């Protein structure tokens, strides 16, 4: 697999400019830029600056993160979402970034929705978003999040949804902690059921050994420092023939306090054994 860096990892102290420079320096193949950080970048820079960086670097853009809370939108929420999504598509097309990550809706009441309500809404909204993205040549990577606050939690549920959408430009993000947050990966063999061509992105992260309900994104750790069976996940992805991005994505406040260069260097060293 190819080494990737997701900008969530250093987002409180870093910037697009610094992440680009440091990821190039420490041998990453790909970067996943964040839309909120790109907006800040464009306050001082132009699209030509970004094109010129990628034109002369080994590092390439892969997936923008992320369009969140895509389900059950009212019309005002949909307008906001569509505007951000369109900004993502335009920028992606301009710099040759193939994917946009889309995330199901989070809320304390999401567990009250029936599986059918979530399925029907997800299929419809993914199809609508893919229609918008198509002229830009951008594909959607849909990311299930295992915790019960999110409406699409398991890999099986997400796979069923994207199979119903049935488009080449809609696939999945597999994220190790998001898989683990659903039953602590008891159903790890569900990875085997995902067709290779539907794995658009792999986010790698480890986590502390905490009970479900307590375990959260702030407990993410560098790959290899926690309890997620990352070697087994890598083996399963290799067995499938997956050779795409393996992108370090950490939302750990403790790491946000550390100098981004140290985090980016450490993440590259720790992730390499799982490629
Ligand atoms: Zn992720």
XYZ file of C-alpha atoms and ligand atoms in Angstrom:
276
model
C 0.000 0.000 0.000
C 1.018 3.638 -0.390
C 1.657 5.842 2.608
C -0.817 8.666 3.115
C -1.287 11.483 5.594
C -4.661 12.823 6.667
C -4.554 16.432 7.819
C -6.749 15.760 10.871
C -3.595 14.389 12.482
C -1.961 17.794 13.059
C -4.869 20.109 12.336
C -4.669 22.359 15.404
C -1.062 23.467 14.918
C -0.387 22.872 11.264
C -1.534 24.292 7.940
C -1.870 23.071 4.370
C 1.472 24.713 3.549
C 3.292 22.983 6.428
C 1.613 19.605 5.890
C 2.534 19.628 2.187
C 6.163 20.496 2.907
C 6.540 17.984 5.739
C 4.782 15.102 3.970
C 7.042 15.596 0.955
C 10.080 15.679 3.254
C 9.156 12.457 5.085
C 8.349 10.372 2.017
C 4.565 10.197 1.985
C 3.011 9.234 -1.361
C -0.333 10.938 -0.806
C -2.011 13.601 1.286
C -5.661 13.896 2.264
C -6.338 17.617 2.542
C -9.108 18.947 4.785
C -11.708 21.282 3.304
C -11.669 23.626 6.337
C -7.870 23.899 6.129
C -8.060 24.459 2.363
C -10.416 27.403 2.951
C -7.799 28.958 5.243
C -5.094 28.202 2.669
C -7.041 30.010 -0.053
C -7.292 33.130 2.113
C -3.575 33.635 1.353
C -2.897 31.410 -1.656
C -4.402 30.616 -5.037
C -5.338 27.417 -6.805
C -2.272 27.998 -9.014
C -0.057 27.797 -5.914
C -1.542 24.427 -5.049
C -1.274 23.189 -8.642
C 2.308 24.321 -8.799
C 3.172 22.480 -5.558
C 1.719 19.189 -6.829
C 3.253 19.766 -10.269
C 6.730 19.725 -8.776
C 6.362 17.295 -5.865
C 6.377 13.534 -5.415
C 3.471 13.915 -2.984
C 0.045 13.789 -4.642
C -3.479 14.652 -3.480
C -5.823 11.720 -2.875
C -9.040 12.478 -0.973
C -10.513 15.621 0.518
C -12.002 15.306 4.012
C -14.795 15.527 4.598
C -18.425 16.204 3.882
C -20.151 15.286 7.126
C -23.725 14.727 8.255
C -24.966 13.917 4.767
C -28.166 12.169 5.929
C -31.602 13.558 6.727
C -30.834 17.080 5.490
C -33.526 19.755 5.542
C -33.360 22.252 2.682
C -31.196 24.810 4.493
C -28.725 22.133 5.603
C -28.687 20.740 2.063
C -27.805 24.188 0.629
C -24.844 24.521 3.011
C -23.704 20.987 2.310
C -24.014 21.372 -1.455
C -21.977 24.606 -1.397
C -19.112 22.962 0.528
C -19.346 19.848 -1.624
C -19.164 21.898 -4.828
C -16.141 23.810 -3.493
C -14.539 20.408 -2.830
C -15.326 19.156 -6.344
C -14.005 22.292 -8.073
C -10.776 22.240 -6.085
C -10.380 18.481 -6.551
C -10.732 18.766 -10.306
C -8.228 21.635 -10.455
C -5.482 19.707 -8.657
C -6.243 16.152 -9.804
C -7.565 14.927 -6.449
C -9.682 11.843 -7.215
C -11.822 11.305 -4.102
C -14.037 13.141 -1.636
C -14.815 11.501 1.717
C -18.473 11.628 2.774
C -19.625 10.745 6.277
C -23.036 9.681 7.608
C -24.928 11.850 10.051
C -24.098 11.900 13.738
C -26.572 12.673 16.506
C -27.779 11.424 19.862
C -31.094 10.484 18.218
C -29.618 8.567 15.270
C -30.107 5.186 16.960
C -33.870 5.862 16.788
C -33.846 5.750 12.982
C -34.785 2.409 11.486
C -32.313 0.568 9.299
C -34.656 1.087 6.354
C -34.901 4.856 6.921
C -31.104 5.076 7.002
C -30.720 2.835 3.959
C -33.249 4.732 1.823
C -31.887 8.136 2.770
C -28.247 7.107 2.268
C -28.870 5.627 -1.171
C -30.718 8.756 -2.259
C -28.217 11.294 -0.947
C -25.151 9.425 -2.243
C -26.738 9.265 -5.675
C -27.541 13.006 -5.599
C -24.018 13.909 -4.497
C -22.463 11.612 -7.103
C -24.541 13.343 -9.786
C -23.088 16.684 -8.689
C -19.529 15.284 -8.576
C -19.623 13.460 -11.901
C -18.871 16.415 -14.224
C -15.797 17.164 -12.091
C -14.548 13.580 -12.372
C -14.613 13.173 -8.579
C -15.582 9.946 -6.783
C -17.289 9.588 -3.397
C -15.776 7.518 -0.609
C -18.438 6.752 2.009
C -17.119 6.139 5.538
C -19.102 4.126 8.113
C -18.384 5.146 11.728
C -18.857 2.372 14.275
C -20.055 4.340 17.295
C -23.799 4.302 17.940
C -24.135 8.074 17.501
C -23.623 7.646 13.732
C -26.428 6.384 11.527
C -24.289 4.128 9.298
C -22.083 2.099 11.614
C -21.007 -1.231 10.242
C -19.093 -2.181 7.138
C -21.907 -4.580 6.157
C -24.473 -1.771 6.378
C -22.313 0.627 4.346
C -21.596 -2.040 1.735
C -25.287 -2.805 1.344
C -25.918 0.917 0.756
C -23.207 1.463 -1.849
C -24.167 -1.751 -3.639
C -27.695 -0.391 -3.939
C -26.322 2.926 -5.232
C -24.500 0.772 -7.785
C -22.235 3.363 -9.370
C -18.529 3.125 -10.224
C -17.997 6.540 -8.645
C -19.310 5.581 -5.186
C -17.224 3.350 -2.891
C -16.047 3.051 0.696
C -13.532 4.297 3.218
C -12.313 1.591 5.580
C -11.024 3.214 8.761
C -9.507 0.899 11.356
C -10.895 2.672 14.449
C -14.268 3.150 12.823
C -14.392 -0.580 12.140
C -13.231 -1.281 15.709
C -15.853 1.031 17.224
C -18.459 -1.394 15.905
C -18.333 -4.444 18.234
C -14.540 -4.170 18.608
C -14.165 -5.721 15.150
C -15.762 -9.010 16.163
C -16.899 -9.233 12.546
C -13.447 -8.588 11.052
C -14.231 -11.031 8.216
C -16.725 -8.497 6.862
C -13.639 -6.887 5.271
C -13.377 -9.980 3.033
C -16.815 -9.276 1.560
C -15.941 -5.827 0.217
C -15.030 -6.018 -3.484
C -11.550 -4.642 -4.156
C -12.854 -1.991 -6.556
C -15.109 -0.592 -3.800
C -12.255 0.174 -1.391
C -11.425 3.744 -2.309
C -9.549 4.779 0.861
C -8.002 3.056 3.895
C -7.514 5.180 7.039
C -5.075 3.625 9.485
C -5.110 4.430 13.187
C -4.801 2.535 16.439
C -6.544 3.187 19.764
C -6.474 2.781 23.519
C -8.063 -0.252 25.173
C -11.284 1.336 26.446
C -14.839 0.003 26.586
C -17.222 0.819 23.752
C -19.291 3.829 24.715
C -16.186 5.444 26.222
C -13.766 4.837 23.346
C -13.829 7.794 20.986
C -11.842 9.499 18.254
C -9.741 11.392 20.820
C -8.309 8.006 21.909
C -6.703 7.322 18.537
C -3.033 6.339 18.673
C -0.177 5.981 16.201
C -0.437 2.671 14.282
C 1.015 -0.155 16.375
C 0.644 1.637 19.721
C -2.828 0.292 20.579
C -5.168 -2.695 20.469
C -6.570 -2.751 16.927
C -5.447 -5.860 14.965
C -3.835 -3.774 12.239
C -1.645 -6.613 10.975
C -4.714 -8.748 10.316
C -6.397 -5.838 8.512
C -3.282 -5.329 6.371
C -3.175 -9.055 5.554
C -6.815 -8.992 4.516
C -6.267 -5.954 2.303
C -3.155 -7.526 0.741
C -5.021 -10.800 0.122
C -7.587 -8.807 -1.827
C -4.902 -7.100 -3.894
C -5.514 -3.638 -2.430
C -2.511 -1.410 -3.103
C -4.077 2.036 -2.655
C -3.645 4.604 0.085
C -3.026 3.660 3.716
C -3.500 7.040 5.322
C -2.677 7.937 8.912
C -5.673 9.752 10.397
C -5.441 10.679 14.080
C -7.731 13.019 16.004
C -5.780 12.894 19.247
C -5.655 16.210 21.146
C -2.340 15.219 22.751
C -0.742 14.937 19.286
C -2.207 18.314 18.292
C -0.011 19.847 21.004
C 3.168 18.342 19.538
C 5.247 19.999 16.829
C 3.720 18.824 13.485
C 7.123 17.813 12.130
C 7.609 15.334 14.988
C 4.120 13.881 14.502
C 4.445 13.584 10.720
C 7.866 11.920 11.001
C 6.709 9.526 13.754
C 3.502 8.633 11.877
C 5.460 7.726 8.746
C 7.825 5.474 10.723
C 5.024 3.758 12.651
C 2.715 3.229 9.661
C 5.326 1.772 7.308
C 5.261 -1.715 8.838
C 1.554 -2.000 8.007
C 1.875 -1.076 4.337
Zn -11.423 8.067 8.777
